[in-house]
Amino acid sequence: MGLLVVGTLAFDAIETPFERRTEVLGGSATHFAHAARFFAPVELVGVVGTDFPDQALRALEQRGIDVRGVEIAPGKTFRWSGRYEADWNTRVTLATELNVFERFDPKLPEAYRSARYLFLANAEPCVQMKALEQVTAPELVVADTMNLWIDIRLKDLEELLQRIDGLVVNEEEARMLTGKRNLFQAARALLERGPEFLIVKKGEHGAFLIGRDVRFALPAYPVEEVVDPTGAGDSFAGGFMGYLAGAKDLRPGSLRRAMLYGTVTASFCVEGFGVEALERLEKPRLEARFQELASLVTP
Ligand code: AMP
């Protein structure tokens, strides 16, 4: 009945203008789950290798995240490394080692199949589709994607677009998918291809929600000290969907509030490496920042 996420659990190596860290616990599903857990029970589906510390799974469990859907496969865990340039907005991927994720075939435990809210984190579109097909009656399905899949798996991605309610993209991906430079023209073209709404992420400049009958724009919360932006997009999605799953309300006003929760949750994520800051976070601080952001954007 809860909120289900399917995606990567990873070890990241991250270089920022100030620091270099290796073996950082990351992955799209990890970030999403750590963000969404404040609002609703989260179920996680993914795969790790035998090198993945049991203690990392226990840390997720201790925060109420159901990890029965995490498969442990022979081999190594997915690894990603990236570098942020001095302006923080440019991220260069240095290496992606799929490892056990290469043969990932999502199998949902029986208890997860009744999930109402589903987030398909960045993965090959046919893998996202396989997960989606195992959920019996989802009320809200949101998917993330990336330039690689737009390049090499466009047909599968087009099929997926017809089956989802929301798509999370950045500006570049919206343009690549539609060939349109103007963001609103690109959004309109994408809405004709399936989803009810799009979330367009603009990094430190915030995010747009563009749907058939809802449009909303928000700046990012002004964080004073960015430590590591990795996972900001996934924790935005976690806060957004977590709020909706908890509120059980998908009307436009609720979608707007979900945008604020996504923004606020992502702002905590970037204050630490990997999920460190989200692991430490407690709900009252999140709520206080929500109120602060709400007053920042209210005339
Ligand atoms: P974000 O900063 O929100 O785009 O998320 C970054 C997280 O996604 C990192 O923790 C990575 O481990 C993970 N990641 C990076 N590349 C991929 C990929 N190709 N597929 C799935 N997850 C990825």
XYZ file of C-alpha atoms in Angstrom, residues 1-5 29-30 32-45 55-70 112 278-279 281:
41
model
C 0.000 0.000 0.000
C 3.018 2.228 0.397
C 5.500 4.115 -1.700
C 7.753 1.930 -3.798
C 11.053 2.953 -5.368
C 16.982 4.607 -4.821
C 19.031 5.194 -1.671
C 15.023 8.729 -2.814
C 14.262 6.422 0.121
C 16.158 8.562 2.630
C 14.177 11.577 1.486
C 10.732 9.969 1.256
C 10.842 8.206 4.623
C 9.819 11.394 6.446
C 6.385 11.242 4.900
C 5.311 7.664 4.167
C 6.424 4.033 4.517
C 8.977 3.324 1.766
C 9.678 0.017 0.049
C 12.918 -0.350 -1.884
C 13.738 -2.587 -4.844
C 25.233 -2.399 8.105
C 24.242 -0.047 5.234
C 21.044 -2.037 4.732
C 20.405 -1.998 8.484
C 20.843 1.802 8.465
C 18.038 2.030 5.904
C 15.886 -0.365 7.938
C 16.459 1.594 11.127
C 14.888 4.558 9.388
C 11.772 2.573 8.567
C 12.708 1.738 4.966
C 11.636 -1.731 3.882
C 14.613 -3.416 2.180
C 13.093 -6.856 1.563
C 13.167 -5.980 -2.145
C 16.942 -5.493 -2.218
C 5.067 -4.714 -2.706
C 19.529 13.113 5.204
C 20.478 10.303 7.599
C 17.867 14.915 9.552
